[in-house]
XYZ file of C-alpha atoms in Angstrom:
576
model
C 0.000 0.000 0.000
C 3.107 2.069 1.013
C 4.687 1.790 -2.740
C 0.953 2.947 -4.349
C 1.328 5.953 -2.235
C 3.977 7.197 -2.816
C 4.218 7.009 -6.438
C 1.722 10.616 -6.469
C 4.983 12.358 -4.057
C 7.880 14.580 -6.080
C 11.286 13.807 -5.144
C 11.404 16.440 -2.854
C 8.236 15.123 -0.681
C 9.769 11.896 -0.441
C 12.899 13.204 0.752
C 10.911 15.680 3.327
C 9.027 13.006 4.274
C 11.715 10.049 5.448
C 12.817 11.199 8.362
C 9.129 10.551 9.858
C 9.450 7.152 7.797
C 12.373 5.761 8.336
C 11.588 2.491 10.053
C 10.009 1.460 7.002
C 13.179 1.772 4.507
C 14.762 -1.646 4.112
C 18.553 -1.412 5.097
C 19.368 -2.739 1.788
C 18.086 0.209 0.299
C 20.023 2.625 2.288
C 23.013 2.707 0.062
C 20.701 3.924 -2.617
C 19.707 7.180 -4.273
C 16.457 8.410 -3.275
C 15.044 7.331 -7.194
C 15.960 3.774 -6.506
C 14.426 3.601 -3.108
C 11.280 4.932 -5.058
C 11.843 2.617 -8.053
C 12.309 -0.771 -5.355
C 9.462 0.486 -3.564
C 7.298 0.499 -6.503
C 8.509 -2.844 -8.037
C 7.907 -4.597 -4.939
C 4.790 -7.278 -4.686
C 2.110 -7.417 -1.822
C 4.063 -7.689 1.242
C 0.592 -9.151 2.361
C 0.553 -13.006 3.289
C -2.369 -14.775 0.832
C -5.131 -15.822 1.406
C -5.333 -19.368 1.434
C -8.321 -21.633 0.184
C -8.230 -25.308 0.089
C -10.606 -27.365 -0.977
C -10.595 -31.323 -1.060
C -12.974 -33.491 -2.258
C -14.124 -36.965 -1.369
C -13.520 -40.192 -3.287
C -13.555 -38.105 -6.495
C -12.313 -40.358 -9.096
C -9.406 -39.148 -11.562
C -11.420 -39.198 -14.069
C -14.141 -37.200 -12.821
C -13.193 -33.849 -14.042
C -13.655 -32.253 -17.592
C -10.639 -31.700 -18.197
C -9.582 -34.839 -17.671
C -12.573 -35.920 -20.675
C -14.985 -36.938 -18.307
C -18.886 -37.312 -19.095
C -19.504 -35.191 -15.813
C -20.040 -31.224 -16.046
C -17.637 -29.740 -14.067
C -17.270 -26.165 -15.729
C -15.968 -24.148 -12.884
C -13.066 -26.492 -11.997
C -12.534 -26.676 -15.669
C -11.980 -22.972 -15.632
C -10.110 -23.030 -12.523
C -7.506 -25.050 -13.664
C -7.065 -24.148 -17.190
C -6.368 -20.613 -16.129
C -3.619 -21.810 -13.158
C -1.270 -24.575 -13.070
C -2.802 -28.322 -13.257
C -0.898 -30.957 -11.258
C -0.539 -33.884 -13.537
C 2.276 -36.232 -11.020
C 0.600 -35.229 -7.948
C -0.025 -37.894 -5.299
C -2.484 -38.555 -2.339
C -3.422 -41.798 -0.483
C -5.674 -44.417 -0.967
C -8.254 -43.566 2.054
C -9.218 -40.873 3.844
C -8.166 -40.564 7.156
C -4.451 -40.895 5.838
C -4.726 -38.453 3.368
C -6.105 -36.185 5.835
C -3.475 -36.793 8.683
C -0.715 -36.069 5.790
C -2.170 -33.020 5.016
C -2.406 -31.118 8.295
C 1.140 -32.518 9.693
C 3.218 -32.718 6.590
C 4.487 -36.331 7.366
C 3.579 -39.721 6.468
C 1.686 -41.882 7.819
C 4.446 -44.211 9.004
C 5.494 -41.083 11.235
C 2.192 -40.420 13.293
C 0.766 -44.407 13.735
C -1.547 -44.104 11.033
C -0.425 -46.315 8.737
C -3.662 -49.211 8.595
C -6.702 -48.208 7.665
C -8.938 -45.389 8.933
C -10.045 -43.662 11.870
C -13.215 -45.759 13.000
C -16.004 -43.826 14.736
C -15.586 -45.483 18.193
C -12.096 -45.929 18.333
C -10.259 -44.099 20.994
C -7.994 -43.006 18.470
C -7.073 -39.372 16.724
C -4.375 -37.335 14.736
C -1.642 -37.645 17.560
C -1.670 -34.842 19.914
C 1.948 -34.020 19.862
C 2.039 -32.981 16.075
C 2.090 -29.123 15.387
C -0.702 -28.914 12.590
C -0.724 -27.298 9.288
C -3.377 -24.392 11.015
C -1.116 -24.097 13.844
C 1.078 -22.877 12.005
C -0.449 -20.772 10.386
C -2.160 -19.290 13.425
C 1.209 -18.550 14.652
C 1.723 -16.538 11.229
C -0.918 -14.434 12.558
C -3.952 -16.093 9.881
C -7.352 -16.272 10.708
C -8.380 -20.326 10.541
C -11.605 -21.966 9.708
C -12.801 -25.841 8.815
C -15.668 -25.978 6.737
C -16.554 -29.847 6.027
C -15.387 -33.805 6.788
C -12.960 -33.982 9.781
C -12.158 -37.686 10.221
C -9.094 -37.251 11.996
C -10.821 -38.104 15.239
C -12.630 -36.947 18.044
C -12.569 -39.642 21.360
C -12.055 -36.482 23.732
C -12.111 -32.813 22.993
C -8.737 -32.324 22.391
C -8.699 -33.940 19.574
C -11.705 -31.962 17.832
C -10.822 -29.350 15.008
C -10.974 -26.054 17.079
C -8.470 -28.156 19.320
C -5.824 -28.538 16.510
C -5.717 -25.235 15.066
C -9.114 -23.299 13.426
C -10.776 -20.724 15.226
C -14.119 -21.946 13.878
C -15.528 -25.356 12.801
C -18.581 -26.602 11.039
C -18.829 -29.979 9.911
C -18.741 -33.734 10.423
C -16.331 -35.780 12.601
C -16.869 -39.054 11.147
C -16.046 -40.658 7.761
C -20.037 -40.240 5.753
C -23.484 -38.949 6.905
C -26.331 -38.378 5.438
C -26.545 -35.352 3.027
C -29.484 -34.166 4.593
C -29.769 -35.555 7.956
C -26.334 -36.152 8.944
C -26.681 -39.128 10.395
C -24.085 -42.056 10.343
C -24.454 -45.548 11.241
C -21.364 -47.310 12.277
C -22.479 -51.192 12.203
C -25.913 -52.444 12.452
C -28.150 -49.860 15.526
C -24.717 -47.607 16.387
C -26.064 -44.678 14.722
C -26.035 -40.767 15.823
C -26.431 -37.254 14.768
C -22.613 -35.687 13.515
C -23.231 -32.328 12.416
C -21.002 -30.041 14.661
C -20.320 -26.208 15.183
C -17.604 -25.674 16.700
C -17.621 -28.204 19.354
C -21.370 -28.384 19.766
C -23.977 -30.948 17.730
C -25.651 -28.445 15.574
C -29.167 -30.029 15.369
C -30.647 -26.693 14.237
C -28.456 -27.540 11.183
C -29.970 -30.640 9.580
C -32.017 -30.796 6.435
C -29.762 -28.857 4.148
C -27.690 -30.904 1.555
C -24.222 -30.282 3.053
C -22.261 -29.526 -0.126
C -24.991 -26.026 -0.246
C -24.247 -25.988 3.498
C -20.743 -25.896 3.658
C -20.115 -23.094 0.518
C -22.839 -21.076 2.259
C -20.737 -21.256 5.441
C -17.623 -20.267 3.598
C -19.657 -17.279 2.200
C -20.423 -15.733 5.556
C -16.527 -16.447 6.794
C -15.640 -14.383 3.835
C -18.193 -12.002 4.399
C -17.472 -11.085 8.176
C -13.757 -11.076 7.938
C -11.273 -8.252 6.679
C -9.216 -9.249 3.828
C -6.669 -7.106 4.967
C -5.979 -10.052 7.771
C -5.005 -13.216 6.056
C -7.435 -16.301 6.384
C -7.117 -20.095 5.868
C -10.247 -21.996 4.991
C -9.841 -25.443 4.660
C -12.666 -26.874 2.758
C -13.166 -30.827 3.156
C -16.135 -31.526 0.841
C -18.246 -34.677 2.127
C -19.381 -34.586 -1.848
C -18.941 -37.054 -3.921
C -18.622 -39.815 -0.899
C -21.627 -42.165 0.001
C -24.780 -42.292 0.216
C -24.812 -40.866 -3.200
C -27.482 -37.980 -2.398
C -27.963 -34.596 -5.088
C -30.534 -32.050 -5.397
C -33.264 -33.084 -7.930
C -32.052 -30.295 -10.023
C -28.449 -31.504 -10.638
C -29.833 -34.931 -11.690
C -31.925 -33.833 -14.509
C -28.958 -33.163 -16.528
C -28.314 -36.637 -16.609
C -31.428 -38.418 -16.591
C -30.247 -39.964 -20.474
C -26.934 -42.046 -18.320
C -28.184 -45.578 -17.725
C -25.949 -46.451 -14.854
C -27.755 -45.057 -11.977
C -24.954 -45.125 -9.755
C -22.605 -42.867 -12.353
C -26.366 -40.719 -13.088
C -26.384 -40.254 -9.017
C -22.872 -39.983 -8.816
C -22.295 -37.101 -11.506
C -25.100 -34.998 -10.128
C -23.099 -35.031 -6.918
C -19.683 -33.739 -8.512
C -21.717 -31.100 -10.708
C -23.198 -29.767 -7.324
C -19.887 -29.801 -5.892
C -18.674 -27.774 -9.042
C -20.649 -25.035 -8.408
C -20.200 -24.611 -4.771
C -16.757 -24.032 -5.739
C -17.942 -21.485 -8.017
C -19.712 -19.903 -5.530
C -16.634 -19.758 -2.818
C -14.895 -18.098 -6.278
C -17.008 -15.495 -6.551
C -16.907 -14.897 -2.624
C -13.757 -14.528 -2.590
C -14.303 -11.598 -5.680
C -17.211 -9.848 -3.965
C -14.936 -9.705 -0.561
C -11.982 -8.253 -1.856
C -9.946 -11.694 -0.909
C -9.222 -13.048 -5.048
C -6.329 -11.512 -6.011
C -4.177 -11.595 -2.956
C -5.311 -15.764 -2.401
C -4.655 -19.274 -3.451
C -6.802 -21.799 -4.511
C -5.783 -25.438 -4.167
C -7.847 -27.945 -5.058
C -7.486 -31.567 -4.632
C -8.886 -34.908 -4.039
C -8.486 -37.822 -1.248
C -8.483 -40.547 -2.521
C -9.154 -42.797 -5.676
C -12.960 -42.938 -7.182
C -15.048 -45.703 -5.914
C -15.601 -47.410 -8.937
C -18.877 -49.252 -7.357
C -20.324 -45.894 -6.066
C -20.033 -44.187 -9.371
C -16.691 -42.854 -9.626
C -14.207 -43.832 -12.402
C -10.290 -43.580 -12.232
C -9.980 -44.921 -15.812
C -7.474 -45.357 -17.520
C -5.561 -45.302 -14.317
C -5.580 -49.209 -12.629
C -7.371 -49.797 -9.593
C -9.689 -47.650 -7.376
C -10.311 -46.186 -4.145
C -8.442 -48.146 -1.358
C -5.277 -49.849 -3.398
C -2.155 -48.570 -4.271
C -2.213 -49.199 -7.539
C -2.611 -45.639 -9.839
C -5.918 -45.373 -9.734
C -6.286 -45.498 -5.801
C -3.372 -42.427 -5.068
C -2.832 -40.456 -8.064
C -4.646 -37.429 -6.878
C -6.683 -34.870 -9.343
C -5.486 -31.204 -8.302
C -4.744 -27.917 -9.205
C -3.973 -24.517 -8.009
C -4.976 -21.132 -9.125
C -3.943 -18.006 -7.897
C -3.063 -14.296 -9.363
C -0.309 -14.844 -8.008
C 0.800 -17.341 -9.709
C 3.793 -16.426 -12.133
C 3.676 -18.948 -15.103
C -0.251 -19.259 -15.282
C -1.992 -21.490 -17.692
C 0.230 -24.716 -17.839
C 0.608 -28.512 -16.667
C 3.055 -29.330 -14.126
C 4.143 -32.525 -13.976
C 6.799 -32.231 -11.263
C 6.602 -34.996 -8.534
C 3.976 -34.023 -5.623
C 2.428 -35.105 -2.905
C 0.242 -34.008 -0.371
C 2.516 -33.928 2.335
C 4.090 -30.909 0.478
C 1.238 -28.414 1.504
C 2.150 -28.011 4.374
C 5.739 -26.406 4.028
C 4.726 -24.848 1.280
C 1.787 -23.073 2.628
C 3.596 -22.387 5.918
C 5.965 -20.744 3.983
C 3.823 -18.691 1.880
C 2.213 -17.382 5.067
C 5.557 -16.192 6.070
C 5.800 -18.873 8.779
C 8.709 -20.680 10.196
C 9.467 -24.376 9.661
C 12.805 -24.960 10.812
C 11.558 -25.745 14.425
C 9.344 -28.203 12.798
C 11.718 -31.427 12.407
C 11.038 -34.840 10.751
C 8.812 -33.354 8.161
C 7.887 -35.553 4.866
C 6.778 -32.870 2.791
C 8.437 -30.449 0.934
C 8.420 -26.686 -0.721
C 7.083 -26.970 -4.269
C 5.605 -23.717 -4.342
C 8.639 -23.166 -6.974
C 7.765 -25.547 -9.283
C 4.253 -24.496 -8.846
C 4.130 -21.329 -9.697
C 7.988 -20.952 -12.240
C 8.032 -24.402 -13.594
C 11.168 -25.367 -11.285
C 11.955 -29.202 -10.713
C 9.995 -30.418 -8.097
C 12.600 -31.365 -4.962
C 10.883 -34.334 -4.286
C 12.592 -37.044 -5.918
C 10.736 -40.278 -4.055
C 7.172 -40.837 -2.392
C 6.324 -43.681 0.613
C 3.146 -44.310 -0.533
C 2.767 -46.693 2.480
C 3.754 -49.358 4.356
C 1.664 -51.105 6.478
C 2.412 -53.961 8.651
C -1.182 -55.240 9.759
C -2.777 -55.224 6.266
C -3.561 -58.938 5.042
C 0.046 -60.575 4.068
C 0.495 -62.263 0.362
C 0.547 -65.808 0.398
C 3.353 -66.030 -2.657
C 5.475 -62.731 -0.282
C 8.262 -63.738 1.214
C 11.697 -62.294 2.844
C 13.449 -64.701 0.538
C 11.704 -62.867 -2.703
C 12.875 -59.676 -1.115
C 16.496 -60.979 -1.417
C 16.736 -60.954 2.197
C 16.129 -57.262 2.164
C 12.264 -56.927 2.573
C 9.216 -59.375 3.436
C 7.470 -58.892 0.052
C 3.846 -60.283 1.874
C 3.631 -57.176 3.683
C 1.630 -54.705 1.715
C 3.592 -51.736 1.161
C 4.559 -49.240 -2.066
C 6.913 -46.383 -3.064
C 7.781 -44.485 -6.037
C 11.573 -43.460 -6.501
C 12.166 -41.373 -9.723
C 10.329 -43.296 -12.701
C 10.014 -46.343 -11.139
C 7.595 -47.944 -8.781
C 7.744 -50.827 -6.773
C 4.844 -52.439 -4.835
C 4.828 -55.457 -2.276
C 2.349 -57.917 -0.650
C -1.612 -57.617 -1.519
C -2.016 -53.855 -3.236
C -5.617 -54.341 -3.402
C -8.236 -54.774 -6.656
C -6.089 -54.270 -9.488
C -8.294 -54.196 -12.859
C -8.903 -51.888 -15.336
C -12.410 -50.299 -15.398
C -13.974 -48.320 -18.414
C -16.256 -45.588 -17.159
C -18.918 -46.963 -19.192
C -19.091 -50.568 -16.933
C -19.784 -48.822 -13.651
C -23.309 -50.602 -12.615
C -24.912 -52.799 -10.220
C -25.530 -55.380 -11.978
C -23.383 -57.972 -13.690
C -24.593 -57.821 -17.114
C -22.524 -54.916 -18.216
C -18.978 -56.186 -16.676
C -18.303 -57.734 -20.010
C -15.468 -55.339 -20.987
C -13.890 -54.999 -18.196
C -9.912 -55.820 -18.311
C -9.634 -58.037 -15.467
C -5.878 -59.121 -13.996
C -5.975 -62.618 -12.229
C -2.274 -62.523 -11.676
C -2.513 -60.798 -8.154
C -3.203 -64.284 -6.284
C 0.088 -65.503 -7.466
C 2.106 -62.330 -6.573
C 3.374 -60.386 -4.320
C 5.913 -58.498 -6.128
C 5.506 -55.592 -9.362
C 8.050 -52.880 -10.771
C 6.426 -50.068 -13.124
C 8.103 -47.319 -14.829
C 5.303 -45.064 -14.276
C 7.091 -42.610 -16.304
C 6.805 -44.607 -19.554
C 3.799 -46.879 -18.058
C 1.257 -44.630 -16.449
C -1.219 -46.939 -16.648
C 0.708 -49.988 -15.001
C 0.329 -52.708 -17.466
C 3.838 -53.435 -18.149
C 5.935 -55.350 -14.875
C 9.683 -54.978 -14.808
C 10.167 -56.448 -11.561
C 11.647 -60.102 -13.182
C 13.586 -57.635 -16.098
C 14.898 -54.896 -13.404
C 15.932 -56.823 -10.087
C 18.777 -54.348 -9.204
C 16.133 -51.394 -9.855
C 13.532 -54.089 -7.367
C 16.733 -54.037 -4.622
C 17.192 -50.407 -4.509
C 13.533 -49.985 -3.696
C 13.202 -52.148 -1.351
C 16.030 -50.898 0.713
C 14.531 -47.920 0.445
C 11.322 -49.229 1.920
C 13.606 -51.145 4.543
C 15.082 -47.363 5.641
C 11.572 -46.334 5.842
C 9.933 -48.901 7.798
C 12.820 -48.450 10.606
C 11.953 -44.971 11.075
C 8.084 -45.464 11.515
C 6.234 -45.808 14.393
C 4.129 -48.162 15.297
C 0.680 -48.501 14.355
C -1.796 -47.110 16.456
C -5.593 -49.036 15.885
C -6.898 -49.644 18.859
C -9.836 -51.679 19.734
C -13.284 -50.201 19.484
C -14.837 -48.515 22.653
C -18.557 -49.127 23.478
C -18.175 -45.614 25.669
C -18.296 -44.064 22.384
C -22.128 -45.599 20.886
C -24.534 -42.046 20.129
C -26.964 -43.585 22.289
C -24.377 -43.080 25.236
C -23.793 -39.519 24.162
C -27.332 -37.570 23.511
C -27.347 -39.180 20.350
C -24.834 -37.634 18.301
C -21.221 -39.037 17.537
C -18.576 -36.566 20.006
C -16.248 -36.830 22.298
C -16.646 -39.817 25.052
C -13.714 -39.921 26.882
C -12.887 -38.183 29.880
C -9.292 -36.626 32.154
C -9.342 -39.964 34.108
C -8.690 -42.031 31.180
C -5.148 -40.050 30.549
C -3.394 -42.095 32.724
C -4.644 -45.465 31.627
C -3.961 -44.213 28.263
C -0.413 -43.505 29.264
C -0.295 -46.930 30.004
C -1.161 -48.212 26.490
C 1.974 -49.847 24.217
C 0.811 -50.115 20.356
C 3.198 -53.266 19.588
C 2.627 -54.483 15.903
C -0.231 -52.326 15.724
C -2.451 -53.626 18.073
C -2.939 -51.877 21.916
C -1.493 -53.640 24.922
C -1.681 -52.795 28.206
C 1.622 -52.632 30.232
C -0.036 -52.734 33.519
C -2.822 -55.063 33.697
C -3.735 -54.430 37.613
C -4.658 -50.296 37.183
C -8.285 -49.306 36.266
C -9.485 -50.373 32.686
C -13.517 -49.983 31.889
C -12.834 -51.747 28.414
C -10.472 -55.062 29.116
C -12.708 -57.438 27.711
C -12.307 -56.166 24.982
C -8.247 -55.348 25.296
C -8.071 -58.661 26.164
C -9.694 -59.916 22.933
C -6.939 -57.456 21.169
C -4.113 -58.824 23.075
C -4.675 -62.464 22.071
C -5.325 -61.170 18.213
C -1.711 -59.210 18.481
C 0.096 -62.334 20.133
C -1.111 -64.379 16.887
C 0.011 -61.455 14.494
C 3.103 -60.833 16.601
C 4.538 -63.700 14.873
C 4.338 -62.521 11.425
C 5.829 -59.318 11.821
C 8.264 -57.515 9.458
């Protein structure tokens, strides 16, 4: 604001006037003539921090975007990303919860115990407590922070909820789906409750708006009440396109002609999506936030091919680790953006937001060790090379082992049964049981069997545990090198042998009845109280499964500990 100023002052003004300005001349520009100190001043960008929007979507499949030649109207992101910079090698993981937890800590999941599975409603179980969060941060770099949407990073006691771990303000879900409309969730057969929340009260008052309309109108009123002249973070966590696949009437119309009635459902879910991110857009115009922000947008996880979504030609879907389950759709656009309008295919992964956002907002990272991530904001917005050279994608030790795996395939270097994956450069090596591995044309995604005709089916996963792609060359992973490439196969899998002795272990503790709705008012929230601190202290996860080192203090749950204990005593056996 200083430089725009200015530039209306003669020579002689400027000069009268530094001696009441002085704190505000740089002392690199005190060796200059008064001309240059005008000339720096006025070349200088917004010394503001930006504003910061991003938005992630649920289960949307890779090929669920126009640009990407879907059937599905998504004109806004379309727009969006042609006029920014599309990420094209860009990475998430295969479920939600760990695609979540990498996001707000920067680190994979290896590195906070949430390497198997998800977060399940009435596990005593949440984003560990000791990890400095992506909003954290950025509170310290003096931003405004607010959650709009999914949480599903757990919420046992309260200090795990949202406004616990960084945003100011919070409405949304805590669980993995609800209902569009009535946000309810059932977690098994009668365990069902209310999860709508505002801040950290059930917001009954809420219910009966579909929550993709709910959640942009939210964002609306942030943007409207706040000053743009104070930076804000909104993170945006879509429930849309996730189950139960729910749309306004009016969004289906448009697609009444589609004959798979999943997709039909499906598409009028991402459409509606679309235009609540049209509607944040022009928010952020009407406010005065657009051209000092960022938009990011990106997905969580592969499509669910059975719920509508499509990842083709990508292999695999929601849940593996084959292409189709972690290569992420995403894109960001921003004015500020240097080299607009391009595809990026340096390497990138969601761990990387977090650096680079912290460092956008002008925050500090250096006391923040043992980070994953790293800055791409360089090859984001001037085409550099991405720094990342390598991805974990995973490795997880309780996940069903592969018959055929063995440490002897591994050439004494790694267990191929356990299920695990990384990408190094090109290449890509996967171990163990990567999940359901075919190739499925948009065009077979139904309910019934009839139309599964031309599906490319791969039966050789039984007999394996071990594949090598140059996903460079082979996108679309239909071409194994591990028999052609073994030294390529070794490398790898000492790299996955470094990795798996710096994780920790896995934390997935047994379910706690505490935690039932009916328990709790009838909504899903926090169950656990102070007094269970101490016994939690007492908790060892060995092998991923929850012992308890001192058998004799207080437990309210040991039947079902116990039932964990002998499980983990079997599995204990089989470890890496």
């Amino acid at each position: 604001m200083a430089a725009h100023t200015l530039t209306g002052f003669s020579l002689v003004s400027l000069l009268s006037f530094g001696y009441m300005s002085w704190d505000w001349v740089k002392p690199t520009m005190l060796a200059d003539s008064p001309g240059d100190v005008l000339e720096k001043l006025q070349a200088s960008p917004d010394p503001r921090p930006p504003h910061i929007i991003f938005i992630l979507t649920d289960d949307q499949g890779f090929h669920d975007v126009g640009y990407h030649g879907s059937d599905i109207q998504t004109p806004t992101l379309d727009r969006l990303a042609a006029e920014g910079v599309k990420l094209e090698n860009y990475y998430i993981q295969p479920i939600c919860t760990p695609s979540r937890s990498q996001l707000i800590t920067g680190r994979y999941q290896i590195h906070t115990g949430l390497q198997h599975s998800i977060i399940r409603p009435r596990q005593p179980n949440c984003l560990p407590l000791n990890q400095v969060t992506l909003p954290q941060k950025l509170q310290d770099a003096g931003y405004s922070t607010h959650m709009v949407g999914k949480w599903h990073l757990g919420f046992y006691k309260k200090e795990c909820l949202p406004t616990r771990r960084g945003f100011d303000t919070f409405l949304g879900s805590l669980t993995g789906n609800v209902d569009y409309y009535t946000y309810d969730n059932c977690d098994g057969p009668g365990v069902c409750g209310f999860d709508l929340h505002e801040g950290e009260d059930v917001a009954w008052d809420k219910a009966g708006k579909y929550s993709t309309i709910l959640y942009s109108q939210r964002v609306h009123q942030i943007l409207a009440s706040h000053s743009p002249q104070q930076p804000i973070f909104i993170y945006v966590a879509f429930q849309a396109v996730h189950t139960p696949l729910q749309s306004p009437r009016e969004y289906i119309y448009p697609y009444r002609n589609m004959g798979n009635v999943a997709r039909r459902k499906y598409a009028a879910m991402v459409t509606c999506m679309d235009a609540a991110v049209k509607n944040i857009t022009r928010a952020l115009k009407k406010y005065g936030y657009y051209d000092n922000s960022i938009i990011i947008f990106s997905s969580d996880n592969g499509g669910q091919t059975f719920s509508g979504g499509s990842n083709w030609p990508l292999r695999g879907r929601k849940g593996t680790y084959w292409e189709g389950g972690i290569r992420g759709l995403g894109f960001v656009h921003s004015p500020l953006i240097k080299k607009k309008r391009r595809t990026s295919r340096a390497l990138m992964h969601i761990t990387d937001w977090y650096p680079t956002l912290v460092k956008l907002a002008g925050g500090n990272i250096s006391d923040t060790e043992g980070l994953d991530g790293y800055d791409v904001w360089g090859a984001i917005s001037e085409g550099m090379e991405s720094p990342r050279t390598e991805i974990l994608h995973n490795i997880d030790p309780l996940y069903n082992f592969a018959r055929s795996g063995s440490l002897e395939e591994g050439q004494g270097v790694w267990n191929t049964a356990v299920q695990a994956s990384i990408r190094v450069k090109d290449f890509k090596l996967l171990t163990g049981d990567p999940g359901y591995s075919d190739w499925i044309p948009p065009q077979t995604l139904t309910n019934f069997p009839g139309s599964w005709w031309n599906l490319e089916r791969h039966t050789d996963g039984a007999r394996k545990s071990l594949w090598l792609f140059n996903i460079t060359a082979d996108p679309y992973e239909r071409h194994d090198l591990s028999a052609v490439k073994p030294d390529i196969v070794k490398e790898l899998m000492i790299r996955l042998s470094y990795y798996n002795h710096t994780a920790i272990p896995v934390r997935y503790p047994a379910e706690d009845p505490r935690g039932n709705p009916d328990l709790n008012g009838g909504a899903w929230g926090p169950w656990a109280s102070e007094e269970d601190e101490e016994e939690e202290e007492n908790w060892i996860t060995m092998g991923g499964h929850q012992k308890n080192a001192n058998r004799k203090k207080k437990c309210k749950i040991c039947k079902l500990r116990s039932f964990f204990k002998k499980l983990n005593t079997r599995l204990m056996s089989n470890r890496i």
